[in-house]
Every structure is written in structure tokens, then in C-alpha cells.
PDB file of C-alpha atoms and ligand atoms in Angstrom:
ATOM      1  CA  MET A  84      42.230 -34.352 139.286  1.00  0.00           C
ATOM      2  CA  SER A  85      42.947 -30.735 138.412  1.00  0.00           C
ATOM      3  CA  VAL A  86      40.702 -28.904 135.942  1.00  0.00           C
ATOM      4  CA  HIS A  87      42.640 -26.746 133.519  1.00  0.00           C
ATOM      5  CA  ARG A  88      41.241 -23.470 132.299  1.00  0.00           C
ATOM      6  CA  CYS A  89      39.981 -24.026 128.822  1.00  0.00           C
ATOM      7  CA  GLU A  90      41.807 -22.264 125.946  1.00  0.00           C
ATOM      8  CA  LEU A  91      38.571 -21.330 124.171  1.00  0.00           C
ATOM      9  CA  PRO A  92      38.092 -17.638 123.291  1.00  0.00           C
ATOM     10  CA  GLN A  93      36.171 -15.538 125.818  1.00  0.00           C
ATOM     11  CA  ASP A  94      33.013 -14.961 123.747  1.00  0.00           C
ATOM     12  CA  PHE A  95      32.761 -18.693 123.214  1.00  0.00           C
ATOM     13  CA  VAL A  96      33.255 -19.371 126.940  1.00  0.00           C
ATOM     14  CA  ARG A  97      30.550 -16.835 127.781  1.00  0.00           C
ATOM     15  CA  GLY A  98      28.252 -18.411 125.202  1.00  0.00           C
ATOM     16  CA  ILE A  99      27.762 -15.215 123.191  1.00  0.00           C
ATOM     17  CA  VAL A 100      27.222 -15.970 119.529  1.00  0.00           C
ATOM     18  CA  LEU A 101      27.624 -12.875 117.383  1.00  0.00           C
ATOM     19  CA  ILE A 102      26.646 -12.481 113.739  1.00  0.00           C
ATOM     20  CA  TYR A 103      29.130 -11.049 111.261  1.00  0.00           C
ATOM     21  CA  VAL A 104      28.795 -10.204 107.577  1.00  0.00           C
ATOM     22  CA  ILE A 105      32.011 -10.614 105.600  1.00  0.00           C
ATOM     23  CA  THR A 106      32.254  -9.894 101.896  1.00  0.00           C
ATOM     24  CA  GLY A 107      34.986 -11.526  99.846  1.00  0.00           C
ATOM     25  CA  ALA A 108      34.605 -14.378 102.333  1.00  0.00           C
ATOM     26  CA  ALA A 109      35.603 -17.099  99.852  1.00  0.00           C
ATOM     27  CA  SER A 110      39.273 -16.115  99.660  1.00  0.00           C
ATOM     28  CA  GLY A 111      42.248 -14.467 101.309  1.00  0.00           C
ATOM     29  CA  ILE A 112      41.738 -12.022 104.173  1.00  0.00           C
ATOM     30  CA  GLY A 113      37.939 -12.415 104.140  1.00  0.00           C
ATOM     31  CA  ALA A 114      38.201 -16.219 104.359  1.00  0.00           C
ATOM     32  CA  ALA A 115      40.803 -15.995 107.149  1.00  0.00           C
ATOM     33  CA  THR A 116      38.592 -13.578 109.096  1.00  0.00           C
ATOM     34  CA  ALA A 117      35.541 -15.814 108.639  1.00  0.00           C
ATOM     35  CA  ALA A 118      37.520 -18.855 109.844  1.00  0.00           C
ATOM     36  CA  ARG A 119      38.821 -16.971 112.883  1.00  0.00           C
ATOM     37  CA  LEU A 120      35.350 -15.719 113.890  1.00  0.00           C
ATOM     38  CA  ARG A 121      33.749 -19.123 113.346  1.00  0.00           C
ATOM     39  CA  GLY A 122      36.549 -20.644 115.406  1.00  0.00           C
ATOM     40  CA  SER A 123      35.474 -18.340 118.234  1.00  0.00           C
ATOM     41  CA  GLY A 124      31.949 -19.759 117.991  1.00  0.00           C
ATOM     42  CA  HIS A 125      30.353 -16.925 116.024  1.00  0.00           C
ATOM     43  CA  ASP A 126      28.102 -16.994 112.958  1.00  0.00           C
ATOM     44  CA  VAL A 127      29.410 -15.588 109.702  1.00  0.00           C
ATOM     45  CA  ILE A 128      27.293 -14.717 106.698  1.00  0.00           C
ATOM     46  CA  GLY A 129      29.790 -14.675 103.862  1.00  0.00           C
ATOM     47  CA  VAL A 130      29.104 -12.866 100.594  1.00  0.00           C
ATOM     48  CA  ASP A 131      31.134 -13.502  97.454  1.00  0.00           C
ATOM     49  CA  LEU A 132      30.732 -14.139  93.744  1.00  0.00           C
ATOM     50  CA  ALA A 133      30.587 -17.854  94.602  1.00  0.00           C
ATOM     51  CA  GLY A 134      31.560 -20.196  97.403  1.00  0.00           C
ATOM     52  CA  ALA A 135      30.063 -18.294 100.361  1.00  0.00           C
ATOM     53  CA  GLU A 136      26.639 -18.295 102.066  1.00  0.00           C
ATOM     54  CA  ILE A 137      25.355 -15.635  99.681  1.00  0.00           C
ATOM     55  CA  ASP A 138      26.407 -15.396  96.035  1.00  0.00           C
ATOM     56  CA  ALA A 139      26.264 -11.815  94.774  1.00  0.00           C
ATOM     57  CA  ASP A 140      28.148  -9.542  92.419  1.00  0.00           C
ATOM     58  CA  LEU A 141      28.946  -6.530  94.595  1.00  0.00           C
ATOM     59  CA  SER A 142      30.236  -4.507  91.654  1.00  0.00           C
ATOM     60  CA  THR A 143      26.600  -3.867  90.642  1.00  0.00           C
ATOM     61  CA  SER A 144      23.796  -2.111  92.485  1.00  0.00           C
ATOM     62  CA  VAL A 145      21.509  -5.065  91.681  1.00  0.00           C
ATOM     63  CA  GLY A 146      23.973  -7.511  93.252  1.00  0.00           C
ATOM     64  CA  ARG A 147      24.380  -5.318  96.346  1.00  0.00           C
ATOM     65  CA  ALA A 148      20.591  -5.066  96.755  1.00  0.00           C
ATOM     66  CA  GLN A 149      20.280  -8.864  96.416  1.00  0.00           C
ATOM     67  CA  ALA A 150      22.986  -9.373  99.045  1.00  0.00           C
ATOM     68  CA  LEU A 151      21.290  -6.961 101.461  1.00  0.00           C
ATOM     69  CA  GLU A 152      17.913  -8.620 100.867  1.00  0.00           C
ATOM     70  CA  GLN A 153      19.327 -12.084 101.566  1.00  0.00           C
ATOM     71  CA  ILE A 154      21.166 -10.911 104.684  1.00  0.00           C
ATOM     72  CA  THR A 155      17.951  -9.315 105.965  1.00  0.00           C
ATOM     73  CA  ALA A 156      16.053 -12.561 105.292  1.00  0.00           C
ATOM     74  CA  ARG A 157      18.522 -14.343 107.596  1.00  0.00           C
ATOM     75  CA  THR A 158      18.882 -11.850 110.451  1.00  0.00           C
ATOM     76  CA  GLU A 159      17.645  -8.513 111.795  1.00  0.00           C
ATOM     77  CA  VAL A 160      20.794  -8.002 113.874  1.00  0.00           C
ATOM     78  CA  VAL A 161      24.352  -7.829 112.609  1.00  0.00           C
ATOM     79  CA  ASP A 162      27.193  -7.374 115.107  1.00  0.00           C
ATOM     80  CA  GLY A 163      29.930  -6.614 112.607  1.00  0.00           C
ATOM     81  CA  VAL A 164      30.467  -5.869 108.923  1.00  0.00           C
ATOM     82  CA  VAL A 165      33.805  -6.550 107.206  1.00  0.00           C
ATOM     83  CA  PRO A 166      33.738  -5.661 103.504  1.00  0.00           C
ATOM     84  CA  CYS A 167      36.778  -7.454 102.062  1.00  0.00           C
ATOM     85  CA  ALA A 168      35.610  -8.075  98.474  1.00  0.00           C
ATOM     86  CA  GLY A 169      38.040  -6.322  96.199  1.00  0.00           C
ATOM     87  CA  LEU A 170      39.979  -6.437  92.942  1.00  0.00           C
ATOM     88  CA  ALA A 171      43.729  -5.875  92.522  1.00  0.00           C
ATOM     89  CA  GLY A 172      45.008  -2.712  90.887  1.00  0.00           C
ATOM     90  CA  VAL A 173      46.683  -4.202  87.843  1.00  0.00           C
ATOM     91  CA  PRO A 174      47.188  -2.064  84.723  1.00  0.00           C
ATOM     92  CA  GLY A 175      44.985  -4.190  82.434  1.00  0.00           C
ATOM     93  CA  ARG A 176      41.953  -4.022  84.720  1.00  0.00           C
ATOM     94  CA  SER A 177      39.059  -1.636  84.209  1.00  0.00           C
ATOM     95  CA  GLY A 178      39.447   1.095  86.802  1.00  0.00           C
ATOM     96  CA  GLY A 179      35.674   1.583  86.599  1.00  0.00           C
ATOM     97  CA  LEU A 180      34.915  -2.010  87.595  1.00  0.00           C
ATOM     98  CA  LEU A 181      37.503  -1.804  90.367  1.00  0.00           C
ATOM     99  CA  THR A 182      35.897   1.413  91.653  1.00  0.00           C
ATOM    100  CA  ALA A 183      32.412  -0.096  91.562  1.00  0.00           C
ATOM    101  CA  LEU A 184      33.521  -3.068  93.670  1.00  0.00           C
ATOM    102  CA  ASN A 185      36.271  -1.727  95.942  1.00  0.00           C
ATOM    103  CA  TYR A 186      34.496   1.479  96.961  1.00  0.00           C
ATOM    104  CA  PHE A 187      30.761   1.279  96.225  1.00  0.00           C
ATOM    105  CA  GLY A 188      30.570  -2.484  96.898  1.00  0.00           C
ATOM    106  CA  ALA A 189      31.967  -1.808 100.365  1.00  0.00           C
ATOM    107  CA  ILE A 190      30.198   1.432 101.300  1.00  0.00           C
ATOM    108  CA  GLU A 191      26.736   0.334 100.093  1.00  0.00           C
ATOM    109  CA  LEU A 192      26.969  -2.839 102.178  1.00  0.00           C
ATOM    110  CA  ILE A 193      28.110  -0.880 105.243  1.00  0.00           C
ATOM    111  CA  THR A 194      25.397   1.766 104.972  1.00  0.00           C
ATOM    112  CA  GLY A 195      22.767  -0.790 103.968  1.00  0.00           C
ATOM    113  CA  LEU A 196      23.413  -2.682 107.202  1.00  0.00           C
ATOM    114  CA  ARG A 197      23.468   0.323 109.550  1.00  0.00           C
ATOM    115  CA  GLY A 198      20.012  -0.520 110.920  1.00  0.00           C
ATOM    116  CA  HIS A 199      21.102  -4.119 111.605  1.00  0.00           C
ATOM    117  CA  LEU A 200      24.267  -2.870 113.351  1.00  0.00           C
ATOM    118  CA  ARG A 201      22.233  -0.473 115.524  1.00  0.00           C
ATOM    119  CA  ARG A 202      20.274  -3.410 116.905  1.00  0.00           C
ATOM    120  CA  SER A 203      23.516  -4.938 118.192  1.00  0.00           C
ATOM    121  CA  THR A 204      24.991  -3.924 121.533  1.00  0.00           C
ATOM    122  CA  GLN A 205      28.474  -3.905 119.971  1.00  0.00           C
ATOM    123  CA  GLY A 206      28.057  -3.030 116.307  1.00  0.00           C
ATOM    124  CA  ALA A 207      31.359  -2.646 114.478  1.00  0.00           C
ATOM    125  CA  VAL A 208      32.526  -1.965 110.933  1.00  0.00           C
ATOM    126  CA  VAL A 209      36.061  -2.811 109.830  1.00  0.00           C
ATOM    127  CA  ALA A 210      36.658  -1.572 106.286  1.00  0.00           C
ATOM    128  CA  SER A 211      39.492  -2.735 104.017  1.00  0.00           C
ATOM    129  CA  ALA A 212      41.900   0.053 103.180  1.00  0.00           C
ATOM    130  CA  SER A 213      45.502  -0.580 102.074  1.00  0.00           C
ATOM    131  CA  ASN A 214      48.939   0.848 102.730  1.00  0.00           C
ATOM    132  CA  SER A 215      48.924   1.795  99.027  1.00  0.00           C
ATOM    133  CA  VAL A 216      47.073   4.975 100.087  1.00  0.00           C
ATOM    134  CA  SER A 217      50.387   6.379 101.311  1.00  0.00           C
ATOM    135  CA  THR A 218      52.997   4.204  99.591  1.00  0.00           C
ATOM    136  CA  SER A 219      51.806   4.102  95.948  1.00  0.00           C
ATOM    137  CA  PRO A 220      51.798   6.958  93.440  1.00  0.00           C
ATOM    138  CA  GLY A 221      48.797   7.772  91.260  1.00  0.00           C
ATOM    139  CA  VAL A 222      46.007   8.665  93.692  1.00  0.00           C
ATOM    140  CA  SER A 223      43.423  10.620  91.676  1.00  0.00           C
ATOM    141  CA  ASP A 224      41.811  13.419  93.697  1.00  0.00           C
ATOM    142  CA  SER A 225      38.870  13.604  91.289  1.00  0.00           C
ATOM    143  CA  LEU A 226      38.198   9.880  91.668  1.00  0.00           C
ATOM    144  CA  VAL A 227      38.393  10.155  95.457  1.00  0.00           C
ATOM    145  CA  GLU A 228      35.968  13.099  95.366  1.00  0.00           C
ATOM    146  CA  ALA A 229      33.503  11.356  93.034  1.00  0.00           C
ATOM    147  CA  CYS A 230      33.488   8.325  95.332  1.00  0.00           C
ATOM    148  CA  LEU A 231      32.913  10.396  98.454  1.00  0.00           C
ATOM    149  CA  ALA A 232      30.163  12.345  96.658  1.00  0.00           C
ATOM    150  CA  GLY A 233      28.428   9.003  96.088  1.00  0.00           C
ATOM    151  CA  ASP A 234      28.361   9.617  92.327  1.00  0.00           C
ATOM    152  CA  GLU A 235      28.988   6.080  91.112  1.00  0.00           C
ATOM    153  CA  SER A 236      28.577   6.713  87.382  1.00  0.00           C
ATOM    154  CA  ALA A 237      31.037   9.657  87.472  1.00  0.00           C
ATOM    155  CA  ALA A 238      33.438   7.635  89.617  1.00  0.00           C
ATOM    156  CA  ILE A 239      33.318   4.690  87.201  1.00  0.00           C
ATOM    157  CA  GLU A 240      34.005   7.027  84.288  1.00  0.00           C
ATOM    158  CA  ILE A 241      36.992   8.607  86.052  1.00  0.00           C
ATOM    159  CA  GLY A 242      38.147   5.158  87.208  1.00  0.00           C
ATOM    160  CA  ASP A 243      38.248   3.982  83.602  1.00  0.00           C
ATOM    161  CA  GLU A 244      40.263   7.062  82.608  1.00  0.00           C
ATOM    162  CA  VAL A 245      42.698   6.550  85.508  1.00  0.00           C
ATOM    163  CA  GLY A 246      43.008   2.777  84.891  1.00  0.00           C
ATOM    164  CA  GLY A 247      43.311  -0.074  87.381  1.00  0.00           C
ATOM    165  CA  LEU A 248      46.733   0.902  88.712  1.00  0.00           C
ATOM    166  CA  GLY A 249      45.687   4.390  89.872  1.00  0.00           C
ATOM    167  CA  ALA A 250      42.098   3.496  90.691  1.00  0.00           C
ATOM    168  CA  TYR A 251      43.214   1.048  93.404  1.00  0.00           C
ATOM    169  CA  PRO A 252      44.934   3.492  95.800  1.00  0.00           C
ATOM    170  CA  SER A 253      42.285   6.114  94.927  1.00  0.00           C
ATOM    171  CA  THR A 254      39.397   3.882  96.014  1.00  0.00           C
ATOM    172  CA  LYS A 255      41.274   2.897  99.166  1.00  0.00           C
ATOM    173  CA  THR A 256      41.946   6.582  99.937  1.00  0.00           C
ATOM    174  CA  ALA A 257      38.218   7.212  99.532  1.00  0.00           C
ATOM    175  CA  ILE A 258      37.490   4.321 101.923  1.00  0.00           C
ATOM    176  CA  CYS A 259      39.848   5.873 104.523  1.00  0.00           C
ATOM    177  CA  ARG A 260      38.225   9.306 104.181  1.00  0.00           C
ATOM    178  CA  TRP A 261      34.729   7.819 104.363  1.00  0.00           C
ATOM    179  CA  VAL A 262      35.701   5.986 107.553  1.00  0.00           C
ATOM    180  CA  ARG A 263      37.231   9.069 109.169  1.00  0.00           C
ATOM    181  CA  ARG A 264      34.377  11.385 108.157  1.00  0.00           C
ATOM    182  CA  ASN A 265      31.559   9.050 109.156  1.00  0.00           C
ATOM    183  CA  ALA A 266      32.907   7.221 112.220  1.00  0.00           C
ATOM    184  CA  VAL A 267      32.506  10.343 114.369  1.00  0.00           C
ATOM    185  CA  LEU A 268      28.903  11.116 113.342  1.00  0.00           C
ATOM    186  CA  PRO A 269      25.759  10.572 115.420  1.00  0.00           C
ATOM    187  CA  GLU A 270      24.598   7.963 112.858  1.00  0.00           C
ATOM    188  CA  TRP A 271      27.594   5.784 113.660  1.00  0.00           C
ATOM    189  CA  THR A 272      29.399   6.410 116.954  1.00  0.00           C
ATOM    190  CA  GLY A 273      26.227   8.063 118.257  1.00  0.00           C
ATOM    191  CA  ALA A 274      24.350   4.855 117.467  1.00  0.00           C
ATOM    192  CA  GLY A 275      26.946   2.746 119.262  1.00  0.00           C
ATOM    193  CA  ILE A 276      28.627   1.492 116.081  1.00  0.00           C
ATOM    194  CA  THR A 277      32.418   1.645 115.792  1.00  0.00           C
ATOM    195  CA  VAL A 278      33.799   2.355 112.312  1.00  0.00           C
ATOM    196  CA  ASN A 279      37.483   1.733 111.579  1.00  0.00           C
ATOM    197  CA  ALA A 280      39.673   0.273 108.834  1.00  0.00           C
ATOM    198  CA  VAL A 281      42.702  -1.947 108.449  1.00  0.00           C
ATOM    199  CA  ALA A 282      45.361  -0.931 105.940  1.00  0.00           C
ATOM    200  CA  PRO A 283      47.253  -4.110 105.071  1.00  0.00           C
ATOM    201  CA  GLY A 284      50.508  -4.202 103.189  1.00  0.00           C
ATOM    202  CA  ALA A 285      51.428  -7.053 100.828  1.00  0.00           C
ATOM    203  CA  THR A 286      49.609 -10.131 102.126  1.00  0.00           C
ATOM    204  CA  GLU A 287      49.846 -13.604 100.560  1.00  0.00           C
ATOM    205  CA  THR A 288      46.436 -14.044  98.919  1.00  0.00           C
ATOM    206  CA  ALA A 289      45.036 -14.660  95.439  1.00  0.00           C
ATOM    207  CA  MET A 290      45.180 -10.894  94.913  1.00  0.00           C
ATOM    208  CA  VAL A 291      48.939 -10.823  95.380  1.00  0.00           C
ATOM    209  CA  ALA A 292      49.347 -13.931  93.201  1.00  0.00           C
ATOM    210  CA  GLU A 293      47.533 -12.074  90.426  1.00  0.00           C
ATOM    211  CA  ILE A 294      49.803  -9.022  90.804  1.00  0.00           C
ATOM    212  CA  ARG A 295      52.943 -11.213  90.719  1.00  0.00           C
ATOM    213  CA  GLU A 296      51.760 -12.725  87.426  1.00  0.00           C
ATOM    214  CA  ASP A 297      51.043  -9.357  85.827  1.00  0.00           C
ATOM    215  CA  PRO A 298      53.263  -8.836  82.748  1.00  0.00           C
ATOM    216  CA  VAL A 299      53.815  -5.131  83.518  1.00  0.00           C
ATOM    217  CA  ILE A 300      54.119  -4.766  87.284  1.00  0.00           C
ATOM    218  CA  GLY A 301      54.611  -8.393  88.418  1.00  0.00           C
ATOM    219  CA  GLN A 302      58.424  -8.305  88.258  1.00  0.00           C
ATOM    220  CA  PHE A 303      58.556  -5.297  90.613  1.00  0.00           C
ATOM    221  CA  PHE A 304      56.184  -6.593  93.278  1.00  0.00           C
ATOM    222  CA  ASP A 305      58.695  -8.407  95.482  1.00  0.00           C
ATOM    223  CA  GLN A 306      61.171  -5.519  95.237  1.00  0.00           C
ATOM    224  CA  PHE A 307      58.822  -3.342  97.285  1.00  0.00           C
ATOM    225  CA  PRO A 308      60.481  -2.994 100.712  1.00  0.00           C
ATOM    226  CA  ILE A 309      58.937  -4.770 103.705  1.00  0.00           C
ATOM    227  CA  PRO A 310      61.137  -4.202 106.773  1.00  0.00           C
ATOM    228  CA  VAL A 311      60.009  -7.400 108.554  1.00  0.00           C
ATOM    229  CA  GLY A 312      61.377  -9.283 105.538  1.00  0.00           C
ATOM    230  CA  ARG A 313      58.270 -11.026 104.205  1.00  0.00           C
ATOM    231  CA  PRO A 314      54.686 -10.427 103.089  1.00  0.00           C
ATOM    232  CA  GLY A 315      51.919 -10.886 105.627  1.00  0.00           C
ATOM    233  CA  ASP A 316      49.813 -13.967 106.166  1.00  0.00           C
ATOM    234  CA  PRO A 317      46.021 -13.425 105.766  1.00  0.00           C
ATOM    235  CA  ASP A 318      45.491 -14.590 109.342  1.00  0.00           C
ATOM    236  CA  GLU A 319      47.756 -11.807 110.618  1.00  0.00           C
ATOM    237  CA  ILE A 320      45.329  -9.304 109.098  1.00  0.00           C
ATOM    238  CA  ALA A 321      42.307 -11.320 110.279  1.00  0.00           C
ATOM    239  CA  ALA A 322      43.638 -11.158 113.860  1.00  0.00           C
ATOM    240  CA  VAL A 323      43.570  -7.356 113.785  1.00  0.00           C
ATOM    241  CA  ILE A 324      40.124  -7.291 112.165  1.00  0.00           C
ATOM    242  CA  ALA A 325      38.791  -9.662 114.842  1.00  0.00           C
ATOM    243  CA  PHE A 326      40.261  -7.433 117.548  1.00  0.00           C
ATOM    244  CA  LEU A 327      38.635  -4.318 116.019  1.00  0.00           C
ATOM    245  CA  LEU A 328      35.297  -6.168 115.962  1.00  0.00           C
ATOM    246  CA  GLY A 329      35.637  -7.232 119.562  1.00  0.00           C
ATOM    247  CA  PRO A 330      34.780  -5.868 123.009  1.00  0.00           C
ATOM    248  CA  ASP A 331      38.291  -4.543 123.689  1.00  0.00           C
ATOM    249  CA  ALA A 332      38.174  -2.155 120.732  1.00  0.00           C
ATOM    250  CA  ARG A 333      35.165   0.004 121.652  1.00  0.00           C
ATOM    251  CA  PHE A 334      37.316   3.145 122.039  1.00  0.00           C
ATOM    252  CA  PHE A 335      38.546   2.910 118.418  1.00  0.00           C
ATOM    253  CA  CYS A 336      36.685   5.443 116.269  1.00  0.00           C
ATOM    254  CA  GLY A 337      37.793   6.388 112.754  1.00  0.00           C
ATOM    255  CA  SER A 338      41.189   4.695 113.083  1.00  0.00           C
ATOM    256  CA  ILE A 339      43.082   3.424 110.044  1.00  0.00           C
ATOM    257  CA  ILE A 340      45.305   0.630 111.371  1.00  0.00           C
ATOM    258  CA  TYR A 341      48.354  -0.143 109.225  1.00  0.00           C
ATOM    259  CA  VAL A 342      49.361  -3.815 109.282  1.00  0.00           C
ATOM    260  CA  ASP A 343      52.128  -3.789 106.690  1.00  0.00           C
ATOM    261  CA  GLY A 344      55.400  -5.127 108.063  1.00  0.00           C
ATOM    262  CA  GLY A 345      56.773  -1.607 108.313  1.00  0.00           C
ATOM    263  CA  THR A 346      56.566  -0.449 104.670  1.00  0.00           C
ATOM    264  CA  ASP A 347      54.756   2.797 105.461  1.00  0.00           C
ATOM    265  CA  ALA A 348      57.033   3.529 108.439  1.00  0.00           C
ATOM    266  CA  LEU A 349      60.080   2.966 106.240  1.00  0.00           C
ATOM    267  CA  LEU A 350      58.913   5.134 103.333  1.00  0.00           C
ATOM    268  CA  ARG A 351      57.320   7.937 105.371  1.00  0.00           C
ATOM    269  CA  ALA A 352      59.015   7.902 108.753  1.00  0.00           C
ATOM    270  CA  ASP A 353      58.456  11.592 109.509  1.00  0.00           C
ATOM    271  CA  ASP A 354      55.318  12.262 107.439  1.00  0.00           C
ATOM    272  CA  TRP A 355      52.943  11.162 110.168  1.00  0.00           C
ATOM    273  CA  PRO A 356      51.626  12.329 112.524  1.00  0.00           C
ATOM    274  CA  THR A 357      51.037  15.645 110.817  1.00  0.00           C
ATOM    275  CA  PRO A 358      50.532  18.671 113.099  1.00  0.00           C
ATOM    276  CA  LEU A 359      47.075  20.275 113.158  1.00  0.00           C
TER     277      LEU A 359
HETATM  278  P1  LIG B  68      41.377 -12.085  97.431  1.00  0.00           P
HETATM  279  O1  LIG B  68      41.529 -11.930  95.966  1.00  0.00           O
HETATM  280  O2  LIG B  68      41.994 -13.261  98.090  1.00  0.00           O
HETATM  281  O3  LIG B  68      39.847 -12.012  97.844  1.00  0.00           O
HETATM  282  C1  LIG B  68      38.966 -11.081  97.263  1.00  0.00           C
HETATM  283  C2  LIG B  68      37.588 -11.697  97.189  1.00  0.00           C
HETATM  284  O4  LIG B  68      36.722 -10.740  96.574  1.00  0.00           O
HETATM  285  C3  LIG B  68      37.525 -12.993  96.359  1.00  0.00           C
HETATM  286  O5  LIG B  68      36.933 -14.030  97.105  1.00  0.00           O
HETATM  287  C4  LIG B  68      36.670 -12.605  95.177  1.00  0.00           C
HETATM  288  O6  LIG B  68      35.865 -13.652  94.650  1.00  0.00           O
HETATM  289  C5  LIG B  68      35.816 -11.491  95.768  1.00  0.00           C
HETATM  290  N1  LIG B  68      35.221 -10.698  94.702  1.00  0.00           N
HETATM  291  C6  LIG B  68      35.822 -10.262  93.558  1.00  0.00           C
HETATM  292  N2  LIG B  68      34.932  -9.639  92.780  1.00  0.00           N
HETATM  293  C7  LIG B  68      33.744  -9.660  93.450  1.00  0.00           C
HETATM  294  C8  LIG B  68      32.457  -9.174  93.141  1.00  0.00           C
HETATM  295  N3  LIG B  68      32.197  -8.523  91.986  1.00  0.00           N
HETATM  296  N4  LIG B  68      31.468  -9.380  94.033  1.00  0.00           N
HETATM  297  C9  LIG B  68      31.696 -10.061  95.200  1.00  0.00           C
HETATM  298  N5  LIG B  68      32.912 -10.527  95.540  1.00  0.00           N
HETATM  299  C10 LIG B  68      33.926 -10.336  94.659  1.00  0.00           C
HETATM  300  O7  LIG B  68      41.959 -10.720  98.022  1.00  0.00           O
HETATM  301  P2  LIG B  68      42.479 -10.314  99.481  1.00  0.00           P
HETATM  302  O8  LIG B  68      43.915 -10.053  99.357  1.00  0.00           O
HETATM  303  O9  LIG B  68      41.970 -11.220 100.526  1.00  0.00           O
HETATM  304  O10 LIG B  68      41.779  -8.894  99.608  1.00  0.00           O
HETATM  305  C11 LIG B  68      40.794  -8.580 100.599  1.00  0.00           C
HETATM  306  C12 LIG B  68      40.759  -7.076 100.785  1.00  0.00           C
HETATM  307  O11 LIG B  68      42.004  -6.647 101.333  1.00  0.00           O
HETATM  308  C13 LIG B  68      40.588  -6.309  99.470  1.00  0.00           C
HETATM  309  O12 LIG B  68      39.714  -5.227  99.676  1.00  0.00           O
HETATM  310  C14 LIG B  68      41.982  -5.815  99.182  1.00  0.00           C
HETATM  311  O13 LIG B  68      41.986  -4.641  98.405  1.00  0.00           O
HETATM  312  C15 LIG B  68      42.527  -5.591 100.561  1.00  0.00           C
HETATM  313  N6  LIG B  68      43.994  -5.602 100.615  1.00  0.00           N
HETATM  314  C16 LIG B  68      44.696  -6.705 100.255  1.00  0.00           C
HETATM  315  C17 LIG B  68      46.081  -6.657 100.294  1.00  0.00           C
HETATM  316  C18 LIG B  68      46.942  -7.841  99.909  1.00  0.00           C
HETATM  317  O14 LIG B  68      48.162  -7.675  99.779  1.00  0.00           O
HETATM  318  N7  LIG B  68      46.390  -9.027  99.747  1.00  0.00           N
HETATM  319  C19 LIG B  68      46.743  -5.495 100.704  1.00  0.00           C
HETATM  320  C20 LIG B  68      45.976  -4.384 101.061  1.00  0.00           C
HETATM  321  C21 LIG B  68      44.597  -4.444 101.019  1.00  0.00           C
END
């Protein structure tokens, strides 16, 4: 009788169980990433408003502190952090609330878990950017700067002035800059922690369903060009996140990986790379 090589993922075969923290784990890209990692035999501590291991409102500093406290009560080591919790940039949404969650809810979790990531031999952060950073108008430089300065109350104020539509690509631009500025520092790469981001294009999740139903921008959503001819599936984004978390991605440092069916390439063919 011949013994066939098992199809199980390598980490599972080697018996290595890693611990990942995923925010927004109850839906969409976060849920797909959690399912993929669990399917590879790893542990996932999900954080979301409800329906994950830890319930917390990451748009508030109290909720972030509670999440960090509960994560710490469960583990001293975290192998990867994937902050997916986010709100869509629809015109009727408070840009301040969106800023508090999409930027500060992500960065405070990442920085709050740096000590846990250092204790791992393969610590990795994969932040959630978006192709809107280069394909949507309305990025507010002052909002980006307030985010990067860590001034949450100023950022919320500017976010409310800008509104949900402009706050979304602004917070994602700030995420990209934070990743590129910090990934290269001794605190991160010097501590053996990789820091990168995925920049998805339109991906079929609850977020996209909400945008499609929006009375102002919903009718335009499916007119946005996607060269591959369809929106992405959450698992297609999760696959890239899982790769960036894994052992084959240790040379990635400060990369923003577009996974968008070609939208950015179509709209900005010659705008990148930009010469030094
Ligand atoms: P989703 O709506 O399916 O999931 C977002 C999750 O965030 C939900 O589970 C929700 O409960 C959670 N959440 C909302 N408010 C929260 C709060 N205050 N505290 C804690 N959790 C909260 O969205 P998704 O499409 O899976 O988005 C995941 C990430 O990917 C987001 O950061 C989003 O901006 C980004 N993204 C999505 C797309 C897309 O087309 N879907 C494109 C680019 C980037």
C-alpha cells in the first residue's frame, strides 16, 4: 500500500501552532483570514464588536485597552497581528468615527502588541490599507498628518470636517505611511518583526454591500473599472495576508501589496515606480 504525502499545510505538518490576533474577525476579510489560519492548525484570537473571541469597540481608547488586556490575559506571545476592523467610507458616516477605528483602532493594537510580537521568532504585522489610497480622490493631507502625529482628537475633528468619503482614503494613506516609516526601524525590523500591508481593491464583503446600498455613491460602485472583470473574494485577500504572515515572507519590510484585480495598474500605469 502506498502512502500519499498529506495535503496539510507545512506548519500543521511540522506541528507548529502559531497565535494570531485578527481584528474585524467576525466578517469579511478578517473572518476569511481567521478561517484560513485556523485551517492551517493555528490559534486565532479574534476581536470584533461581537461574534469573536474578544468583544471590544476599537473606535475608543477604552475598548482598545480592554482588547489588549484580554489578549494579554490569554497569551504572552503573539506571532502575527492583522488589524482588519474598519468602516466603509460612505458620505453619511462620521469621518471622525471612521478615523478613530480605521487608523487609531489599527495602530494602537499593533503598537500595543509589539512586546508580544517580539517574543515570537517570526512576529509579523499585516495592516489593512486599500487601493483607494491611489485610486480615489479626496485624500486630506491634514488628516493624514494628524493621524501620523498620533493626535487622535485633532484627527477626529478633521475627519468630521472631511466626512466619511474623504476620511476613508486618508486613513488608509496614513496606515501606508505608518507602515513604511516604522517597518524599517530598530523597534520593528530590528526586533525581528515584519511590518507590511495589503491594499485590496473591491472585495465582496459586508463593507461593499453597504457601499452598494448607499443612496449617493452606491449606483457608481460597480462602474469602477476592475480589469480582471470582477470584485475579489475575501479569501483571495486572506491568502496574501497568510503568506505575509508566514515563513516565506521574512524579506518583506514596509511593502504595500496591492491585491485589486488591476484597478491601480489600469488607472496609474506609469505613476509607479517613481524615481528617487
Ligand atoms: P467587513 O465590514 O466585512 O468587516 C469589518 C469588521 O469590522 C466587521 O466585523 C465589524 O463588526 C468590525 N468593526 C466595525 N466597527 C468596529 C469597532 N468599532 N470595533 C471593532 N470592530 C469593528 O469589512 P471588510 O471588507 O472585511 O474590511 C476589512 C478591512 O479591509 C477594512 O479595514 C477595510 O477598510 C479593508 N478593505 C476592504 C475592502 C473591500 O472592498 N471589502 C477594500 C479595501 C480595503
